[in-house]
JSON list of C-alpha atoms in Angstrom, two decimals:
[
{"chain": "A", "resi": 1, "resn": "UNK", "atom": "CA", "xyz": [-0.07, 0.20, 0.19]},
{"chain": "A", "resi": 2, "resn": "UNK", "atom": "CA", "xyz": [2.60, 2.96, 0.79]},
{"chain": "A", "resi": 3, "resn": "UNK", "atom": "CA", "xyz": [4.68, 1.40, -2.08]},
{"chain": "A", "resi": 4, "resn": "UNK", "atom": "CA", "xyz": [7.67, 4.00, -3.29]},
{"chain": "A", "resi": 5, "resn": "UNK", "atom": "CA", "xyz": [6.77, 6.28, -0.12]},
{"chain": "A", "resi": 6, "resn": "UNK", "atom": "CA", "xyz": [8.79, 7.06, 2.83]},
{"chain": "A", "resi": 7, "resn": "UNK", "atom": "CA", "xyz": [7.81, 7.12, 6.03]},
{"chain": "A", "resi": 8, "resn": "UNK", "atom": "CA", "xyz": [9.70, 9.61, 9.12]},
{"chain": "A", "resi": 9, "resn": "UNK", "atom": "CA", "xyz": [9.67, 8.20, 12.57]},
{"chain": "A", "resi": 10, "resn": "UNK", "atom": "CA", "xyz": [10.78, 10.48, 15.43]},
{"chain": "A", "resi": 11, "resn": "UNK", "atom": "CA", "xyz": [12.04, 8.61, 18.72]},
{"chain": "A", "resi": 12, "resn": "UNK", "atom": "CA", "xyz": [12.06, 5.43, 15.89]},
{"chain": "A", "resi": 13, "resn": "UNK", "atom": "CA", "xyz": [15.25, 3.17, 17.96]},
{"chain": "A", "resi": 14, "resn": "UNK", "atom": "CA", "xyz": [12.95, 1.11, 19.88]},
{"chain": "A", "resi": 15, "resn": "UNK", "atom": "CA", "xyz": [9.52, 0.58, 21.20]},
{"chain": "A", "resi": 16, "resn": "UNK", "atom": "CA", "xyz": [6.12, 2.17, 19.96]},
{"chain": "A", "resi": 17, "resn": "UNK", "atom": "CA", "xyz": [8.07, 4.39, 17.68]},
{"chain": "A", "resi": 18, "resn": "UNK", "atom": "CA", "xyz": [10.41, 0.57, 15.73]},
{"chain": "A", "resi": 19, "resn": "UNK", "atom": "CA", "xyz": [6.76, -0.81, 16.01]},
{"chain": "A", "resi": 20, "resn": "UNK", "atom": "CA", "xyz": [5.66, 1.39, 14.18]},
{"chain": "A", "resi": 21, "resn": "UNK", "atom": "CA", "xyz": [7.94, 1.82, 11.81]},
{"chain": "A", "resi": 22, "resn": "UNK", "atom": "CA", "xyz": [8.30, -2.18, 10.99]},
{"chain": "A", "resi": 23, "resn": "UNK", "atom": "CA", "xyz": [4.46, -1.70, 9.67]},
{"chain": "A", "resi": 24, "resn": "UNK", "atom": "CA", "xyz": [4.70, 0.67, 7.35]},
{"chain": "A", "resi": 25, "resn": "UNK", "atom": "CA", "xyz": [8.00, -1.12, 6.43]},
{"chain": "A", "resi": 26, "resn": "UNK", "atom": "CA", "xyz": [5.86, -4.14, 5.87]},
{"chain": "A", "resi": 27, "resn": "UNK", "atom": "CA", "xyz": [3.54, -2.31, 3.59]},
{"chain": "A", "resi": 28, "resn": "UNK", "atom": "CA", "xyz": [6.52, -1.10, 1.32]},
{"chain": "A", "resi": 29, "resn": "UNK", "atom": "CA", "xyz": [7.57, 2.75, 2.84]},
{"chain": "A", "resi": 30, "resn": "UNK", "atom": "CA", "xyz": [11.07, 3.74, 3.40]},
{"chain": "A", "resi": 31, "resn": "UNK", "atom": "CA", "xyz": [12.17, 4.53, 6.52]},
{"chain": "A", "resi": 32, "resn": "UNK", "atom": "CA", "xyz": [13.96, 7.11, 8.35]},
{"chain": "A", "resi": 33, "resn": "UNK", "atom": "CA", "xyz": [15.00, 6.16, 12.11]},
{"chain": "A", "resi": 34, "resn": "UNK", "atom": "CA", "xyz": [15.70, 8.64, 14.92]},
{"chain": "A", "resi": 35, "resn": "UNK", "atom": "CA", "xyz": [16.67, 8.06, 18.18]},
{"chain": "A", "resi": 36, "resn": "UNK", "atom": "CA", "xyz": [19.56, 7.64, 21.45]},
{"chain": "A", "resi": 37, "resn": "UNK", "atom": "CA", "xyz": [21.10, 4.71, 21.48]},
{"chain": "A", "resi": 38, "resn": "UNK", "atom": "CA", "xyz": [22.05, 1.85, 18.86]},
{"chain": "A", "resi": 39, "resn": "UNK", "atom": "CA", "xyz": [20.58, 2.78, 15.53]},
{"chain": "A", "resi": 40, "resn": "UNK", "atom": "CA", "xyz": [22.23, -1.23, 13.51]},
{"chain": "A", "resi": 41, "resn": "UNK", "atom": "CA", "xyz": [19.89, -3.32, 15.04]},
{"chain": "A", "resi": 42, "resn": "UNK", "atom": "CA", "xyz": [17.21, -1.73, 13.84]},
{"chain": "A", "resi": 43, "resn": "UNK", "atom": "CA", "xyz": [17.49, -0.70, 10.75]},
{"chain": "A", "resi": 44, "resn": "UNK", "atom": "CA", "xyz": [18.99, -4.10, 9.98]},
{"chain": "A", "resi": 45, "resn": "UNK", "atom": "CA", "xyz": [15.39, -5.09, 11.43]},
{"chain": "A", "resi": 46, "resn": "UNK", "atom": "CA", "xyz": [13.70, -2.68, 9.16]},
{"chain": "A", "resi": 47, "resn": "UNK", "atom": "CA", "xyz": [16.14, -3.38, 6.13]},
{"chain": "A", "resi": 48, "resn": "UNK", "atom": "CA", "xyz": [15.44, -6.97, 6.26]},
{"chain": "A", "resi": 49, "resn": "UNK", "atom": "CA", "xyz": [11.83, -5.85, 5.52]},
{"chain": "A", "resi": 50, "resn": "UNK", "atom": "CA", "xyz": [12.98, -5.22, 1.80]},
{"chain": "A", "resi": 51, "resn": "UNK", "atom": "CA", "xyz": [13.08, -1.73, 1.80]},
{"chain": "A", "resi": 52, "resn": "UNK", "atom": "CA", "xyz": [15.67, 0.84, 2.20]},
{"chain": "A", "resi": 53, "resn": "UNK", "atom": "CA", "xyz": [16.04, 2.70, 5.33]},
{"chain": "A", "resi": 54, "resn": "UNK", "atom": "CA", "xyz": [18.26, 5.67, 7.08]},
{"chain": "A", "resi": 55, "resn": "UNK", "atom": "CA", "xyz": [18.90, 6.73, 10.03]},
{"chain": "A", "resi": 56, "resn": "UNK", "atom": "CA", "xyz": [19.05, 10.88, 11.66]},
{"chain": "A", "resi": 57, "resn": "UNK", "atom": "CA", "xyz": [20.50, 11.38, 15.26]},
{"chain": "A", "resi": 58, "resn": "UNK", "atom": "CA", "xyz": [18.66, 14.42, 15.74]},
{"chain": "A", "resi": 59, "resn": "UNK", "atom": "CA", "xyz": [18.08, 15.61, 19.63]},
{"chain": "A", "resi": 60, "resn": "UNK", "atom": "CA", "xyz": [14.59, 15.92, 19.57]},
{"chain": "A", "resi": 61, "resn": "UNK", "atom": "CA", "xyz": [14.79, 18.82, 21.80]},
{"chain": "A", "resi": 62, "resn": "UNK", "atom": "CA", "xyz": [17.00, 21.10, 19.38]},
{"chain": "A", "resi": 63, "resn": "UNK", "atom": "CA", "xyz": [14.97, 22.83, 16.42]},
{"chain": "A", "resi": 64, "resn": "UNK", "atom": "CA", "xyz": [18.44, 23.09, 13.74]},
{"chain": "A", "resi": 65, "resn": "UNK", "atom": "CA", "xyz": [19.06, 19.24, 14.43]},
{"chain": "A", "resi": 66, "resn": "UNK", "atom": "CA", "xyz": [15.56, 18.58, 13.66]},
{"chain": "A", "resi": 67, "resn": "UNK", "atom": "CA", "xyz": [15.32, 20.83, 10.35]},
{"chain": "A", "resi": 68, "resn": "UNK", "atom": "CA", "xyz": [19.15, 19.17, 9.50]},
{"chain": "A", "resi": 69, "resn": "UNK", "atom": "CA", "xyz": [16.80, 15.96, 9.63]},
{"chain": "A", "resi": 70, "resn": "UNK", "atom": "CA", "xyz": [14.07, 17.26, 7.10]},
{"chain": "A", "resi": 71, "resn": "UNK", "atom": "CA", "xyz": [16.27, 18.37, 4.70]},
{"chain": "A", "resi": 72, "resn": "UNK", "atom": "CA", "xyz": [17.73, 15.17, 4.77]},
{"chain": "A", "resi": 73, "resn": "UNK", "atom": "CA", "xyz": [14.42, 12.80, 4.75]},
{"chain": "A", "resi": 74, "resn": "UNK", "atom": "CA", "xyz": [14.50, 15.24, 1.30]},
{"chain": "A", "resi": 75, "resn": "UNK", "atom": "CA", "xyz": [17.81, 14.21, -0.10]},
{"chain": "A", "resi": 76, "resn": "UNK", "atom": "CA", "xyz": [17.49, 10.54, 0.91]},
{"chain": "A", "resi": 77, "resn": "UNK", "atom": "CA", "xyz": [14.15, 10.23, -0.25]},
{"chain": "A", "resi": 78, "resn": "UNK", "atom": "CA", "xyz": [12.51, 13.41, -2.17]},
{"chain": "A", "resi": 79, "resn": "UNK", "atom": "CA", "xyz": [10.26, 13.90, 0.55]},
{"chain": "A", "resi": 80, "resn": "UNK", "atom": "CA", "xyz": [8.47, 12.38, 3.58]},
{"chain": "A", "resi": 81, "resn": "UNK", "atom": "CA", "xyz": [5.59, 10.71, 3.05]},
{"chain": "A", "resi": 82, "resn": "UNK", "atom": "CA", "xyz": [4.04, 9.60, 6.13]},
{"chain": "A", "resi": 83, "resn": "UNK", "atom": "CA", "xyz": [5.28, 12.03, 9.30]},
{"chain": "A", "resi": 84, "resn": "UNK", "atom": "CA", "xyz": [5.26, 9.68, 12.82]},
{"chain": "A", "resi": 85, "resn": "UNK", "atom": "CA", "xyz": [5.44, 12.09, 15.84]},
{"chain": "A", "resi": 86, "resn": "UNK", "atom": "CA", "xyz": [6.79, 9.34, 18.27]},
{"chain": "A", "resi": 87, "resn": "UNK", "atom": "CA", "xyz": [9.80, 11.01, 20.32]},
{"chain": "A", "resi": 88, "resn": "UNK", "atom": "CA", "xyz": [8.73, 11.13, 24.39]},
{"chain": "A", "resi": 89, "resn": "UNK", "atom": "CA", "xyz": [9.85, 11.53, 27.51]},
{"chain": "A", "resi": 90, "resn": "UNK", "atom": "CA", "xyz": [8.74, 11.37, 31.02]},
{"chain": "A", "resi": 91, "resn": "UNK", "atom": "CA", "xyz": [9.53, 12.71, 34.54]},
{"chain": "A", "resi": 92, "resn": "UNK", "atom": "CA", "xyz": [6.90, 12.28, 37.56]},
{"chain": "A", "resi": 93, "resn": "UNK", "atom": "CA", "xyz": [6.97, 14.20, 40.25]},
{"chain": "A", "resi": 94, "resn": "UNK", "atom": "CA", "xyz": [4.43, 16.57, 41.94]},
{"chain": "A", "resi": 95, "resn": "UNK", "atom": "CA", "xyz": [4.24, 20.17, 40.24]},
{"chain": "A", "resi": 96, "resn": "UNK", "atom": "CA", "xyz": [5.80, 21.84, 43.80]},
{"chain": "A", "resi": 97, "resn": "UNK", "atom": "CA", "xyz": [9.40, 19.43, 42.94]},
{"chain": "A", "resi": 98, "resn": "UNK", "atom": "CA", "xyz": [8.90, 19.59, 39.84]},
{"chain": "A", "resi": 99, "resn": "UNK", "atom": "CA", "xyz": [12.37, 20.55, 37.97]},
{"chain": "A", "resi": 100, "resn": "UNK", "atom": "CA", "xyz": [12.30, 23.57, 35.31]},
{"chain": "A", "resi": 101, "resn": "UNK", "atom": "CA", "xyz": [14.45, 21.93, 33.49]},
{"chain": "A", "resi": 102, "resn": "UNK", "atom": "CA", "xyz": [12.58, 18.69, 33.20]},
{"chain": "A", "resi": 103, "resn": "UNK", "atom": "CA", "xyz": [9.86, 20.12, 32.19]},
{"chain": "A", "resi": 104, "resn": "UNK", "atom": "CA", "xyz": [11.39, 22.20, 29.32]},
{"chain": "A", "resi": 105, "resn": "UNK", "atom": "CA", "xyz": [12.89, 19.41, 28.25]},
{"chain": "A", "resi": 106, "resn": "UNK", "atom": "CA", "xyz": [9.14, 17.18, 28.26]},
{"chain": "A", "resi": 107, "resn": "UNK", "atom": "CA", "xyz": [8.15, 20.07, 26.29]},
{"chain": "A", "resi": 108, "resn": "UNK", "atom": "CA", "xyz": [10.41, 20.48, 24.06]},
{"chain": "A", "resi": 109, "resn": "UNK", "atom": "CA", "xyz": [10.23, 16.98, 22.94]},
{"chain": "A", "resi": 110, "resn": "UNK", "atom": "CA", "xyz": [7.36, 16.09, 23.85]},
{"chain": "A", "resi": 111, "resn": "UNK", "atom": "CA", "xyz": [5.41, 18.77, 22.54]},
{"chain": "A", "resi": 112, "resn": "UNK", "atom": "CA", "xyz": [7.30, 21.58, 20.18]},
{"chain": "A", "resi": 113, "resn": "UNK", "atom": "CA", "xyz": [9.55, 18.54, 18.31]},
{"chain": "A", "resi": 114, "resn": "UNK", "atom": "CA", "xyz": [6.43, 17.70, 16.52]},
{"chain": "A", "resi": 115, "resn": "UNK", "atom": "CA", "xyz": [5.88, 21.20, 15.55]},
{"chain": "A", "resi": 116, "resn": "UNK", "atom": "CA", "xyz": [8.75, 21.32, 13.74]},
{"chain": "A", "resi": 117, "resn": "UNK", "atom": "CA", "xyz": [8.62, 18.23, 11.78]},
{"chain": "A", "resi": 118, "resn": "UNK", "atom": "CA", "xyz": [4.70, 19.00, 11.46]},
{"chain": "A", "resi": 119, "resn": "UNK", "atom": "CA", "xyz": [5.56, 22.64, 10.04]},
{"chain": "A", "resi": 120, "resn": "UNK", "atom": "CA", "xyz": [8.50, 21.02, 8.03]},
{"chain": "A", "resi": 121, "resn": "UNK", "atom": "CA", "xyz": [6.48, 17.89, 6.23]},
{"chain": "A", "resi": 122, "resn": "UNK", "atom": "CA", "xyz": [3.88, 19.76, 5.49]},
{"chain": "A", "resi": 123, "resn": "UNK", "atom": "CA", "xyz": [4.45, 22.31, 2.58]},
{"chain": "A", "resi": 124, "resn": "UNK", "atom": "CA", "xyz": [5.68, 18.94, 0.34]},
{"chain": "A", "resi": 125, "resn": "UNK", "atom": "CA", "xyz": [2.92, 17.08, 1.52]},
{"chain": "A", "resi": 126, "resn": "UNK", "atom": "CA", "xyz": [0.40, 19.27, 0.05]},
{"chain": "A", "resi": 127, "resn": "UNK", "atom": "CA", "xyz": [2.25, 19.60, -2.88]},
{"chain": "A", "resi": 128, "resn": "UNK", "atom": "CA", "xyz": [1.75, 16.53, -3.81]},
{"chain": "A", "resi": 129, "resn": "UNK", "atom": "CA", "xyz": [-1.70, 15.66, -2.60]},
{"chain": "A", "resi": 130, "resn": "UNK", "atom": "CA", "xyz": [-1.00, 13.38, -0.59]},
{"chain": "A", "resi": 131, "resn": "UNK", "atom": "CA", "xyz": [0.96, 12.55, 3.28]},
{"chain": "A", "resi": 132, "resn": "UNK", "atom": "CA", "xyz": [0.21, 11.84, 6.49]},
{"chain": "A", "resi": 133, "resn": "UNK", "atom": "CA", "xyz": [1.09, 13.12, 9.48]},
{"chain": "A", "resi": 134, "resn": "UNK", "atom": "CA", "xyz": [0.64, 10.13, 12.94]},
{"chain": "A", "resi": 135, "resn": "UNK", "atom": "CA", "xyz": [0.93, 12.27, 16.29]},
{"chain": "A", "resi": 136, "resn": "UNK", "atom": "CA", "xyz": [1.64, 10.12, 19.53]},
{"chain": "A", "resi": 137, "resn": "UNK", "atom": "CA", "xyz": [-0.04, 11.47, 21.89]},
{"chain": "A", "resi": 138, "resn": "UNK", "atom": "CA", "xyz": [-1.54, 9.07, 25.11]},
{"chain": "A", "resi": 139, "resn": "UNK", "atom": "CA", "xyz": [-4.55, 9.08, 26.87]},
{"chain": "A", "resi": 140, "resn": "UNK", "atom": "CA", "xyz": [-2.85, 11.35, 29.24]},
{"chain": "A", "resi": 141, "resn": "UNK", "atom": "CA", "xyz": [-4.25, 13.67, 25.65]},
{"chain": "A", "resi": 142, "resn": "UNK", "atom": "CA", "xyz": [-7.46, 13.10, 26.97]},
{"chain": "A", "resi": 143, "resn": "UNK", "atom": "CA", "xyz": [-7.34, 12.50, 30.84]},
{"chain": "A", "resi": 144, "resn": "UNK", "atom": "CA", "xyz": [-4.62, 13.73, 33.17]},
{"chain": "A", "resi": 145, "resn": "UNK", "atom": "CA", "xyz": [-2.89, 11.09, 36.38]},
{"chain": "A", "resi": 146, "resn": "UNK", "atom": "CA", "xyz": [-1.56, 12.80, 39.09]},
{"chain": "A", "resi": 147, "resn": "UNK", "atom": "CA", "xyz": [2.70, 13.73, 39.28]},
{"chain": "A", "resi": 148, "resn": "UNK", "atom": "CA", "xyz": [2.68, 13.91, 35.34]},
{"chain": "A", "resi": 149, "resn": "UNK", "atom": "CA", "xyz": [2.02, 17.42, 34.78]},
{"chain": "A", "resi": 150, "resn": "UNK", "atom": "CA", "xyz": [4.31, 18.17, 31.93]},
{"chain": "A", "resi": 151, "resn": "UNK", "atom": "CA", "xyz": [4.01, 15.06, 30.03]},
{"chain": "A", "resi": 152, "resn": "UNK", "atom": "CA", "xyz": [-0.27, 15.69, 30.44]},
{"chain": "A", "resi": 153, "resn": "UNK", "atom": "CA", "xyz": [0.76, 19.30, 29.22]},
{"chain": "A", "resi": 154, "resn": "UNK", "atom": "CA", "xyz": [2.04, 18.07, 26.06]},
{"chain": "A", "resi": 155, "resn": "UNK", "atom": "CA", "xyz": [0.08, 15.78, 25.47]},
{"chain": "A", "resi": 156, "resn": "UNK", "atom": "CA", "xyz": [-3.58, 17.67, 25.70]},
{"chain": "A", "resi": 157, "resn": "UNK", "atom": "CA", "xyz": [-0.77, 20.06, 23.23]},
{"chain": "A", "resi": 158, "resn": "UNK", "atom": "CA", "xyz": [-0.28, 16.99, 20.80]},
{"chain": "A", "resi": 159, "resn": "UNK", "atom": "CA", "xyz": [-3.77, 16.79, 20.72]},
{"chain": "A", "resi": 160, "resn": "UNK", "atom": "CA", "xyz": [-5.01, 20.51, 20.26]},
{"chain": "A", "resi": 161, "resn": "UNK", "atom": "CA", "xyz": [-1.78, 20.45, 17.92]},
{"chain": "A", "resi": 162, "resn": "UNK", "atom": "CA", "xyz": [-3.40, 17.72, 15.87]},
{"chain": "A", "resi": 163, "resn": "UNK", "atom": "CA", "xyz": [-6.82, 19.13, 14.87]},
{"chain": "A", "resi": 164, "resn": "UNK", "atom": "CA", "xyz": [-5.06, 22.59, 13.93]},
{"chain": "A", "resi": 165, "resn": "UNK", "atom": "CA", "xyz": [-3.06, 21.07, 11.04]},
{"chain": "A", "resi": 166, "resn": "UNK", "atom": "CA", "xyz": [-5.96, 18.69, 10.47]},
{"chain": "A", "resi": 167, "resn": "UNK", "atom": "CA", "xyz": [-8.32, 21.42, 10.10]},
{"chain": "A", "resi": 168, "resn": "UNK", "atom": "CA", "xyz": [-5.19, 24.05, 8.13]},
{"chain": "A", "resi": 169, "resn": "UNK", "atom": "CA", "xyz": [-5.30, 20.85, 5.54]},
{"chain": "A", "resi": 170, "resn": "UNK", "atom": "CA", "xyz": [-8.92, 19.68, 5.00]},
{"chain": "A", "resi": 171, "resn": "UNK", "atom": "CA", "xyz": [-9.07, 20.37, 1.90]},
{"chain": "A", "resi": 172, "resn": "UNK", "atom": "CA", "xyz": [-6.58, 18.87, 0.30]},
{"chain": "A", "resi": 173, "resn": "UNK", "atom": "CA", "xyz": [-5.50, 15.05, 0.77]},
{"chain": "A", "resi": 174, "resn": "UNK", "atom": "CA", "xyz": [-3.21, 15.22, 4.11]},
{"chain": "A", "resi": 175, "resn": "UNK", "atom": "CA", "xyz": [-4.74, 14.25, 7.15]},
{"chain": "A", "resi": 176, "resn": "UNK", "atom": "CA", "xyz": [-3.64, 15.09, 10.89]},
{"chain": "A", "resi": 177, "resn": "UNK", "atom": "CA", "xyz": [-4.27, 12.30, 13.18]},
{"chain": "A", "resi": 178, "resn": "UNK", "atom": "CA", "xyz": [-3.45, 11.31, 16.80]},
{"chain": "A", "resi": 179, "resn": "UNK", "atom": "CA", "xyz": [-2.92, 7.82, 18.03]},
{"chain": "A", "resi": 180, "resn": "UNK", "atom": "CA", "xyz": [-3.61, 7.77, 22.58]},
{"chain": "A", "resi": 181, "resn": "UNK", "atom": "CA", "xyz": [-2.43, 4.74, 23.39]},
{"chain": "A", "resi": 182, "resn": "UNK", "atom": "CA", "xyz": [-3.04, 3.33, 27.38]},
{"chain": "A", "resi": 183, "resn": "UNK", "atom": "CA", "xyz": [0.26, 1.53, 28.74]},
{"chain": "A", "resi": 184, "resn": "UNK", "atom": "CA", "xyz": [2.47, -0.17, 26.35]},
{"chain": "A", "resi": 185, "resn": "UNK", "atom": "CA", "xyz": [4.91, -2.26, 27.50]},
{"chain": "A", "resi": 186, "resn": "UNK", "atom": "CA", "xyz": [7.22, 0.13, 26.58]},
{"chain": "A", "resi": 187, "resn": "UNK", "atom": "CA", "xyz": [11.33, 0.99, 28.37]},
{"chain": "A", "resi": 188, "resn": "UNK", "atom": "CA", "xyz": [9.36, 4.29, 29.76]},
{"chain": "A", "resi": 189, "resn": "UNK", "atom": "CA", "xyz": [6.64, 2.46, 31.53]},
{"chain": "A", "resi": 190, "resn": "UNK", "atom": "CA", "xyz": [8.81, -0.57, 32.64]},
{"chain": "A", "resi": 191, "resn": "UNK", "atom": "CA", "xyz": [11.03, 1.51, 34.40]},
{"chain": "A", "resi": 192, "resn": "UNK", "atom": "CA", "xyz": [8.16, 3.22, 35.84]},
{"chain": "A", "resi": 193, "resn": "UNK", "atom": "CA", "xyz": [6.40, -0.43, 37.33]},
{"chain": "A", "resi": 194, "resn": "UNK", "atom": "CA", "xyz": [10.37, -1.07, 38.70]},
{"chain": "A", "resi": 195, "resn": "UNK", "atom": "CA", "xyz": [10.85, 2.35, 40.35]},
{"chain": "A", "resi": 196, "resn": "UNK", "atom": "CA", "xyz": [7.30, 1.56, 41.43]},
{"chain": "A", "resi": 197, "resn": "UNK", "atom": "CA", "xyz": [8.26, -1.54, 42.99]},
{"chain": "A", "resi": 198, "resn": "UNK", "atom": "CA", "xyz": [11.58, -0.85, 44.59]},
{"chain": "A", "resi": 199, "resn": "UNK", "atom": "CA", "xyz": [9.52, 2.26, 46.01]},
{"chain": "A", "resi": 200, "resn": "UNK", "atom": "CA", "xyz": [6.61, 0.13, 47.78]},
{"chain": "A", "resi": 201, "resn": "UNK", "atom": "CA", "xyz": [9.29, -2.74, 48.72]},
{"chain": "A", "resi": 202, "resn": "UNK", "atom": "CA", "xyz": [6.78, -5.35, 46.31]},
{"chain": "A", "resi": 203, "resn": "UNK", "atom": "CA", "xyz": [6.99, -8.03, 43.68]},
{"chain": "A", "resi": 204, "resn": "UNK", "atom": "CA", "xyz": [7.86, -5.96, 40.41]},
{"chain": "A", "resi": 205, "resn": "UNK", "atom": "CA", "xyz": [4.69, -8.43, 38.93]},
{"chain": "A", "resi": 206, "resn": "UNK", "atom": "CA", "xyz": [2.23, -6.97, 41.27]},
{"chain": "A", "resi": 207, "resn": "UNK", "atom": "CA", "xyz": [3.75, -3.50, 40.99]},
{"chain": "A", "resi": 208, "resn": "UNK", "atom": "CA", "xyz": [2.56, -4.05, 37.17]},
{"chain": "A", "resi": 209, "resn": "UNK", "atom": "CA", "xyz": [-0.94, -5.52, 38.10]},
{"chain": "A", "resi": 210, "resn": "UNK", "atom": "CA", "xyz": [-1.22, -2.76, 40.28]},
{"chain": "A", "resi": 211, "resn": "UNK", "atom": "CA", "xyz": [-0.36, -0.03, 37.77]},
{"chain": "A", "resi": 212, "resn": "UNK", "atom": "CA", "xyz": [-2.61, -2.11, 34.99]},
{"chain": "A", "resi": 213, "resn": "UNK", "atom": "CA", "xyz": [-5.46, -2.01, 37.68]},
{"chain": "A", "resi": 214, "resn": "UNK", "atom": "CA", "xyz": [-5.91, 1.31, 38.13]},
{"chain": "A", "resi": 215, "resn": "UNK", "atom": "CA", "xyz": [-6.22, 3.16, 34.71]},
{"chain": "A", "resi": 216, "resn": "UNK", "atom": "CA", "xyz": [-6.80, 0.35, 31.89]},
{"chain": "A", "resi": 217, "resn": "UNK", "atom": "CA", "xyz": [-9.85, -1.71, 32.76]},
{"chain": "A", "resi": 218, "resn": "UNK", "atom": "CA", "xyz": [-9.00, -4.63, 30.20]},
{"chain": "A", "resi": 219, "resn": "UNK", "atom": "CA", "xyz": [-6.16, -5.41, 32.72]},
{"chain": "A", "resi": 220, "resn": "UNK", "atom": "CA", "xyz": [-4.43, -5.77, 29.82]},
{"chain": "A", "resi": 221, "resn": "UNK", "atom": "CA", "xyz": [-1.35, -3.80, 27.95]},
{"chain": "A", "resi": 222, "resn": "UNK", "atom": "CA", "xyz": [-1.73, -2.25, 24.44]},
{"chain": "A", "resi": 223, "resn": "UNK", "atom": "CA", "xyz": [0.97, -3.83, 21.67]},
{"chain": "A", "resi": 224, "resn": "UNK", "atom": "CA", "xyz": [3.19, -2.01, 19.42]},
{"chain": "A", "resi": 225, "resn": "UNK", "atom": "CA", "xyz": [1.89, -4.44, 17.49]},
{"chain": "A", "resi": 226, "resn": "UNK", "atom": "CA", "xyz": [-2.31, -3.07, 17.91]},
{"chain": "A", "resi": 227, "resn": "UNK", "atom": "CA", "xyz": [-0.62, 0.62, 17.61]},
{"chain": "A", "resi": 228, "resn": "UNK", "atom": "CA", "xyz": [1.51, 0.12, 13.97]},
{"chain": "A", "resi": 229, "resn": "UNK", "atom": "CA", "xyz": [-2.35, -1.50, 12.65]},
{"chain": "A", "resi": 230, "resn": "UNK", "atom": "CA", "xyz": [-3.22, 1.64, 13.45]},
{"chain": "A", "resi": 231, "resn": "UNK", "atom": "CA", "xyz": [-0.86, 3.88, 11.87]},
{"chain": "A", "resi": 232, "resn": "UNK", "atom": "CA", "xyz": [-1.22, 1.34, 8.48]},
{"chain": "A", "resi": 233, "resn": "UNK", "atom": "CA", "xyz": [-4.82, 2.09, 9.12]},
{"chain": "A", "resi": 234, "resn": "UNK", "atom": "CA", "xyz": [-4.62, 5.81, 8.59]},
{"chain": "A", "resi": 235, "resn": "UNK", "atom": "CA", "xyz": [-2.14, 5.80, 6.17]},
{"chain": "A", "resi": 236, "resn": "UNK", "atom": "CA", "xyz": [-4.53, 4.06, 4.29]},
{"chain": "A", "resi": 237, "resn": "UNK", "atom": "CA", "xyz": [-7.62, 4.94, 1.57]},
{"chain": "A", "resi": 238, "resn": "UNK", "atom": "CA", "xyz": [-10.73, 3.83, 4.21]},
{"chain": "A", "resi": 239, "resn": "UNK", "atom": "CA", "xyz": [-8.46, 6.66, 5.97]},
{"chain": "A", "resi": 240, "resn": "UNK", "atom": "CA", "xyz": [-8.72, 9.86, 3.82]},
{"chain": "A", "resi": 241, "resn": "UNK", "atom": "CA", "xyz": [-11.96, 11.53, 5.60]},
{"chain": "A", "resi": 242, "resn": "UNK", "atom": "CA", "xyz": [-10.76, 10.29, 9.14]},
{"chain": "A", "resi": 243, "resn": "UNK", "atom": "CA", "xyz": [-9.38, 13.53, 10.27]},
{"chain": "A", "resi": 244, "resn": "UNK", "atom": "CA", "xyz": [-8.79, 15.44, 13.56]},
{"chain": "A", "resi": 245, "resn": "UNK", "atom": "CA", "xyz": [-9.08, 12.36, 15.62]},
{"chain": "A", "resi": 246, "resn": "UNK", "atom": "CA", "xyz": [-8.03, 11.82, 18.46]},
{"chain": "A", "resi": 247, "resn": "UNK", "atom": "CA", "xyz": [-8.07, 7.39, 18.66]},
{"chain": "A", "resi": 248, "resn": "UNK", "atom": "CA", "xyz": [-7.63, 5.79, 21.88]},
{"chain": "A", "resi": 249, "resn": "UNK", "atom": "CA", "xyz": [-5.95, 2.24, 22.22]},
{"chain": "A", "resi": 250, "resn": "UNK", "atom": "CA", "xyz": [-6.17, 1.79, 25.52]},
{"chain": "A", "resi": 251, "resn": "UNK", "atom": "CA", "xyz": [-8.08, -0.54, 27.01]},
{"chain": "A", "resi": 252, "resn": "UNK", "atom": "CA", "xyz": [-11.20, 1.39, 28.59]},
{"chain": "A", "resi": 253, "resn": "UNK", "atom": "CA", "xyz": [-8.77, 3.40, 30.39]},
{"chain": "A", "resi": 254, "resn": "UNK", "atom": "CA", "xyz": [-10.46, 6.79, 28.83]},
{"chain": "A", "resi": 255, "resn": "UNK", "atom": "CA", "xyz": [-14.21, 5.19, 28.42]},
{"chain": "A", "resi": 256, "resn": "UNK", "atom": "CA", "xyz": [-14.57, 5.21, 32.50]}
]
């Protein structure tokens, strides 16, 4: 379905981003990966699917590096057809104890980076009269949790940005939508589980059950494969009139 197209996925060297990149590659899209840590292994995983993969290590808190990444993608592939804004970090603390530098970093990486990639990708999408912007928000883009002020603010912001861009592109072949996962067992979430187990002196398995029980009625983690499948759907002709949606994949979290 995406043969000959290019997808750029931020924060895609592991977790949700890599899962979505693989799902898009399975549909024939060439992939531009981005993220910290090892890039050789995820790039090899993508190339095994029969498409080209490139990597750019832009720090998503730095607009100049984001601009360089977008120029790199255009130089390698012509343009970005599918933009998946997935990069994100987390910090947990009460608002009065929240380090200002952590607030600034979370807003920069989880929200502002999506603005910068989108503003740079949309012109070529408009020219081609086809494009997909998919923002990875969160259940926390729709509801809040205590001690996550920056993350909740950023994810609510992503949902708002999604709606605004969807309206601005409504008469074109470009769509913009958000995916709002609940708990996904990524390294970020595993760290929260491990921290909770250590803090409360309970087994990791118990901490995991309690985490799910508090928020996610299905008592099951959302999987990266499910999120990848939804991203593929949002790129399909069936989703041509899906615009400005914040699509929950959260086991019933936000239905409560």
